[in-house]
C-alpha cells in the first residue's frame, strides 16, 4: 500500500524570473541572428523551465509522478516549481457531501424498510486515493451503500418484535450514526478517505407494510392510553369508596360496592358520555 510523502518544492517566483530572463535573452539572440544559441535557450526555457511551474490552491494538492514512480504530494498552497518531467495530478482536499439514495433493505427482523444516509467526507491521504483504488469517488459511493445496508441488517427498525433490543434504527439515532461513521471509516481508510460525519437522513417502513405497521402503532397507542385511563379510574373509585366510608355518608354491603365500582368504571372508562338513570325507589330496588 502506497504511503503518502509530503514535499515542499522551491518557490516558483524565482523560477519565473529566470524564465523571463531566458525568454528575453533568446529574443535578443534571434535579433542578432544567433539562431543556434537562441533556439537552444528557447527550447530549454519552454520545455524544462516553464512546465515545472505549478499553482496549488487552498485545500488542493498536486500528486507528482515521475516515470511511473510516486515522487510526493504538494499540499501547501502557493506558487512552486517542481521537476518539469513529472506528471502532476490535482486532488481536492475539500470536504464533500454524499447524499445517498434511498435503499430498500430488510432490517434484523426481516421487515422491508427504506433507508438513506448523508455522509461528509474528504481525502486524507492522497497517495492511497490515487494509487490504491481505481476510482476513489466510485469507491466511496459503493462502500457507503454497503455500509448502510449492513447497518440496516444489524438492527431492528423498532422494538415491537424485538423487545430486548438495546439499539433500534428508529430510537437509537445517536448510537446508530456513530456506528455508521465508524464502519465507513474502516471501509474507506484503504482509499485514504476520512469520514467527518455520517447521519441517517431517511428511515421508514417499505410501502407494502407501511399501512400494517401504522395500524400496529395505532393499536399500541390505544392500548397504552386505555391502560392509563383504567389506572386512573381505579384510583378514583378507590378514593370515592374511602371518602364515603370516612364521612359515613352511606353504608354499602359488598354487593352494592361491586355494583358501584362497576358503574363508576363504566362512566370513567367509556368512550362516550354516560346517560344517568335516576333510581326513584330504594337503594335495593
CSV table of C-alpha atoms in Angstrom, one decimal, residues 12-243:
chain,number,residue,atom,x,y,z
A,12,UNK,CA,8.1,29.5,-8.3
A,13,UNK,CA,8.7,33.2,-8.3
A,14,UNK,CA,12.5,33.0,-8.7
A,15,UNK,CA,12.0,30.4,-11.5
A,16,UNK,CA,9.5,32.8,-13.2
A,17,UNK,CA,12.2,35.5,-13.2
A,18,UNK,CA,14.7,33.0,-14.7
A,19,UNK,CA,12.1,32.1,-17.3
A,20,UNK,CA,11.6,35.7,-18.3
A,21,UNK,CA,15.3,36.4,-18.4
A,22,UNK,CA,15.9,33.4,-20.7
A,23,UNK,CA,13.0,34.4,-22.9
A,24,UNK,CA,14.3,37.9,-23.3
A,25,UNK,CA,17.8,36.5,-23.9
A,26,UNK,CA,16.6,34.2,-26.7
A,27,UNK,CA,14.7,37.1,-28.3
A,28,UNK,CA,17.8,39.2,-28.2
A,29,UNK,CA,19.9,36.4,-29.8
A,30,UNK,CA,17.3,36.0,-32.5
A,31,UNK,CA,17.6,39.7,-33.1
A,32,UNK,CA,21.4,39.5,-33.6
A,33,UNK,CA,21.0,36.4,-35.7
A,34,UNK,CA,22.5,33.9,-33.2
A,35,UNK,CA,19.9,31.3,-34.2
A,36,UNK,CA,21.6,28.3,-32.7
A,37,UNK,CA,22.0,29.7,-29.2
A,38,UNK,CA,18.6,31.4,-29.3
A,39,UNK,CA,16.9,28.2,-30.3
A,40,UNK,CA,18.6,26.1,-27.6
A,41,UNK,CA,17.8,28.7,-24.9
A,42,UNK,CA,14.2,28.9,-26.0
A,43,UNK,CA,13.7,25.1,-26.0
A,44,UNK,CA,15.2,24.8,-22.5
A,45,UNK,CA,13.0,27.7,-21.4
A,46,UNK,CA,9.8,26.4,-22.8
A,47,UNK,CA,10.2,22.7,-22.2
A,48,UNK,CA,12.2,22.5,-19.0
A,49,UNK,CA,11.6,25.7,-17.0
A,50,UNK,CA,8.0,26.7,-17.8
A,51,UNK,CA,6.4,23.2,-17.3
A,52,UNK,CA,7.7,22.9,-13.8
A,53,UNK,CA,5.7,25.9,-12.6
A,54,UNK,CA,2.6,24.9,-10.6
A,55,UNK,CA,-0.1,26.7,-8.7
A,56,UNK,CA,-1.7,24.9,-5.7
A,57,UNK,CA,-5.0,26.4,-4.4
A,58,UNK,CA,-6.1,26.3,-0.8
A,59,UNK,CA,-7.4,22.8,0.2
A,60,UNK,CA,-6.0,21.3,-3.0
A,61,UNK,CA,-2.9,19.1,-3.7
A,62,UNK,CA,-0.7,18.1,-6.5
A,63,UNK,CA,0.4,14.4,-6.8
A,64,UNK,CA,3.7,14.1,-8.6
A,65,UNK,CA,4.6,11.0,-10.6
A,66,UNK,CA,8.0,10.7,-12.4
A,67,UNK,CA,8.3,7.9,-15.0
A,68,UNK,CA,5.8,5.7,-13.2
A,69,UNK,CA,7.2,6.3,-9.7
A,70,UNK,CA,5.4,8.3,-7.0
A,71,UNK,CA,7.6,11.3,-6.1
A,72,UNK,CA,5.4,13.0,-3.5
A,73,UNK,CA,2.5,15.3,-2.8
A,74,UNK,CA,2.4,19.1,-2.6
A,75,UNK,CA,-0.2,20.2,-0.1
A,76,UNK,CA,0.9,23.7,0.7
A,77,UNK,CA,-0.9,26.3,-1.3
A,78,UNK,CA,1.1,28.8,-3.4
A,79,UNK,CA,3.3,29.1,-6.4
A,80,UNK,CA,6.1,26.5,-6.8
A,81,UNK,CA,8.5,24.9,-9.2
A,82,UNK,CA,8.8,21.1,-9.4
A,83,UNK,CA,10.5,18.7,-11.8
A,84,UNK,CA,9.2,19.6,-15.2
A,85,UNK,CA,9.2,15.9,-16.4
A,86,UNK,CA,6.9,14.8,-13.6
A,87,UNK,CA,3.2,14.5,-14.2
A,88,UNK,CA,1.0,16.5,-11.9
A,89,UNK,CA,-2.4,15.2,-10.8
A,90,UNK,CA,-4.7,17.6,-9.0
A,91,UNK,CA,-6.6,16.2,-6.0
A,92,UNK,CA,-9.1,18.2,-3.9
A,93,UNK,CA,-8.8,18.1,-0.2
A,94,UNK,CA,-12.1,19.9,0.4
A,95,UNK,CA,-15.0,18.3,2.4
A,96,UNK,CA,-17.7,16.7,0.2
A,97,UNK,CA,-21.3,15.7,0.8
A,98,UNK,CA,-22.6,12.3,-0.3
A,99,UNK,CA,-26.4,12.3,-0.3
A,100,UNK,CA,-27.1,8.6,-0.6
A,101,UNK,CA,-30.1,7.3,-2.5
A,102,UNK,CA,-32.9,5.5,-0.7
A,103,UNK,CA,-32.2,1.8,-0.3
A,104,UNK,CA,-34.8,-0.9,0.2
A,105,UNK,CA,-33.4,-3.5,2.6
A,106,UNK,CA,-34.6,-5.8,5.3
A,107,UNK,CA,-33.9,-5.0,9.0
A,108,UNK,CA,-32.8,-7.5,11.6
A,109,UNK,CA,-36.3,-8.9,11.9
A,110,UNK,CA,-36.8,-9.3,8.2
A,111,UNK,CA,-39.1,-6.3,7.7
A,112,UNK,CA,-38.5,-4.4,4.5
A,113,UNK,CA,-37.5,-0.8,5.2
A,114,UNK,CA,-36.3,2.3,3.3
A,115,UNK,CA,-33.1,3.9,4.5
A,116,UNK,CA,-30.7,6.6,3.3
A,117,UNK,CA,-27.7,8.4,4.7
A,118,UNK,CA,-25.9,11.7,4.3
A,119,UNK,CA,-22.1,11.4,4.5
A,120,UNK,CA,-19.5,14.2,4.8
A,121,UNK,CA,-16.0,13.0,3.7
A,122,UNK,CA,-12.7,14.3,2.5
A,123,UNK,CA,-9.4,12.9,1.1
A,124,UNK,CA,-6.9,12.5,3.9
A,125,UNK,CA,-4.1,10.6,2.2
A,126,UNK,CA,-3.6,11.5,-1.5
A,127,UNK,CA,-1.3,8.6,-2.3
A,128,UNK,CA,-3.9,5.9,-1.3
A,129,UNK,CA,-6.7,7.8,-3.1
A,130,UNK,CA,-4.6,7.9,-6.3
A,131,UNK,CA,-2.9,4.5,-6.4
A,132,UNK,CA,-4.7,2.1,-4.0
A,133,UNK,CA,-8.1,2.1,-5.7
A,134,UNK,CA,-9.1,2.6,-9.3
A,135,UNK,CA,-11.6,5.4,-8.8
A,136,UNK,CA,-11.9,6.8,-5.3
A,137,UNK,CA,-15.2,8.6,-6.0
A,138,UNK,CA,-16.9,5.4,-7.1
A,139,UNK,CA,-15.2,3.5,-4.2
A,140,UNK,CA,-16.8,6.0,-1.7
A,141,UNK,CA,-20.3,5.6,-3.3
A,142,UNK,CA,-20.2,1.7,-3.4
A,143,UNK,CA,-18.7,1.3,0.1
A,144,UNK,CA,-21.1,3.8,1.6
A,145,UNK,CA,-24.1,1.9,0.2
A,146,UNK,CA,-22.7,-1.4,1.5
A,147,UNK,CA,-22.2,0.1,5.0
A,148,UNK,CA,-25.8,1.4,5.1
A,149,UNK,CA,-27.1,-1.9,4.1
A,150,UNK,CA,-25.1,-3.7,6.7
A,151,UNK,CA,-26.2,-1.3,9.4
A,152,UNK,CA,-29.9,-1.8,8.4
A,153,UNK,CA,-29.5,-5.6,8.6
A,154,UNK,CA,-27.8,-5.5,12.0
A,155,UNK,CA,-30.6,-3.7,13.9
A,156,UNK,CA,-34.4,-3.9,14.1
A,157,UNK,CA,-36.5,-0.9,13.0
A,158,UNK,CA,-38.1,-0.7,16.4
A,159,UNK,CA,-38.7,-2.9,19.4
A,160,UNK,CA,-42.2,-4.2,18.6
A,161,UNK,CA,-40.9,-7.6,17.7
A,162,UNK,CA,-37.5,-7.5,19.5
A,163,UNK,CA,-38.4,-6.2,22.9
A,164,UNK,CA,-34.9,-7.0,24.3
A,165,UNK,CA,-33.2,-4.8,21.6
A,166,UNK,CA,-31.0,-2.2,23.2
A,167,UNK,CA,-30.5,-0.3,20.0
A,168,UNK,CA,-33.0,0.2,17.2
A,169,UNK,CA,-32.8,2.2,14.0
A,170,UNK,CA,-35.8,4.3,15.0
A,171,UNK,CA,-34.9,5.2,18.6
A,172,UNK,CA,-31.1,4.8,18.7
A,173,UNK,CA,-30.2,7.7,16.4
A,174,UNK,CA,-27.0,8.9,18.0
A,175,UNK,CA,-25.6,5.4,18.5
A,176,UNK,CA,-26.6,4.2,15.1
A,177,UNK,CA,-25.0,7.3,13.5
A,178,UNK,CA,-21.8,6.7,15.5
A,179,UNK,CA,-21.6,3.0,14.4
A,180,UNK,CA,-22.2,4.0,10.8
A,181,UNK,CA,-19.4,6.6,10.9
A,182,UNK,CA,-17.1,4.1,12.5
A,183,UNK,CA,-17.8,1.4,9.8
A,184,UNK,CA,-17.4,3.9,7.0
A,185,UNK,CA,-14.0,5.0,8.3
A,186,UNK,CA,-12.9,1.3,8.5
A,187,UNK,CA,-14.1,0.7,4.9
A,188,UNK,CA,-12.8,3.9,3.4
A,189,UNK,CA,-9.4,4.1,5.1
A,190,UNK,CA,-8.0,1.8,2.4
A,191,UNK,CA,-8.6,4.6,-0.1
A,192,UNK,CA,-7.2,7.4,2.2
A,193,UNK,CA,-10.7,8.8,2.9
A,194,UNK,CA,-11.8,10.2,6.2
A,195,UNK,CA,-15.5,10.3,7.1
A,196,UNK,CA,-16.2,13.5,9.1
A,197,UNK,CA,-19.9,12.9,9.7
A,198,UNK,CA,-22.5,10.3,8.8
A,199,UNK,CA,-26.2,10.6,9.5
A,200,UNK,CA,-29.3,8.6,8.7
A,201,UNK,CA,-31.4,11.0,6.5
A,202,UNK,CA,-34.4,8.8,5.7
A,203,UNK,CA,-35.9,5.9,7.6
A,204,UNK,CA,-39.3,4.4,7.0
A,205,UNK,CA,-41.1,1.1,6.5
A,206,UNK,CA,-41.5,0.0,2.9
A,207,UNK,CA,-44.8,0.8,1.2
A,208,UNK,CA,-46.1,-2.8,1.2
A,209,UNK,CA,-46.1,-3.0,5.0
A,210,UNK,CA,-46.3,0.7,6.0
A,211,UNK,CA,-50.1,0.6,6.5
A,212,UNK,CA,-50.0,-2.6,8.6
A,213,UNK,CA,-47.2,-1.1,10.8
A,214,UNK,CA,-49.2,2.1,11.1
A,215,UNK,CA,-52.2,0.2,12.4
A,216,UNK,CA,-50.0,-1.7,14.8
A,217,UNK,CA,-48.6,1.5,16.1
A,218,UNK,CA,-52.1,3.0,16.5
A,219,UNK,CA,-53.2,-0.1,18.3
A,220,UNK,CA,-50.2,0.1,20.7
A,221,UNK,CA,-51.0,3.7,21.4
A,222,UNK,CA,-54.7,2.9,22.1
A,223,UNK,CA,-53.7,0.1,24.5
A,224,UNK,CA,-51.3,2.4,26.3
A,225,UNK,CA,-54.0,5.1,26.6
A,226,UNK,CA,-56.5,2.6,27.9
A,227,UNK,CA,-54.1,1.3,30.4
A,228,UNK,CA,-53.5,4.8,31.7
A,229,UNK,CA,-57.3,5.5,31.8
A,230,UNK,CA,-58.0,2.3,33.7
A,231,UNK,CA,-55.3,3.0,36.3
A,232,UNK,CA,-56.7,6.5,36.9
A,233,UNK,CA,-60.3,5.2,37.1
A,234,UNK,CA,-59.4,2.5,39.6
A,235,UNK,CA,-57.7,5.2,41.7
A,236,UNK,CA,-60.8,7.4,41.6
A,237,UNK,CA,-63.1,4.5,42.5
A,238,UNK,CA,-60.9,3.6,45.4
A,239,UNK,CA,-60.8,7.3,46.6
A,240,UNK,CA,-64.6,7.5,46.3
A,241,UNK,CA,-65.2,4.4,48.4
A,242,UNK,CA,-62.7,5.6,51.0
A,243,UNK,CA,-64.3,9.1,51.3
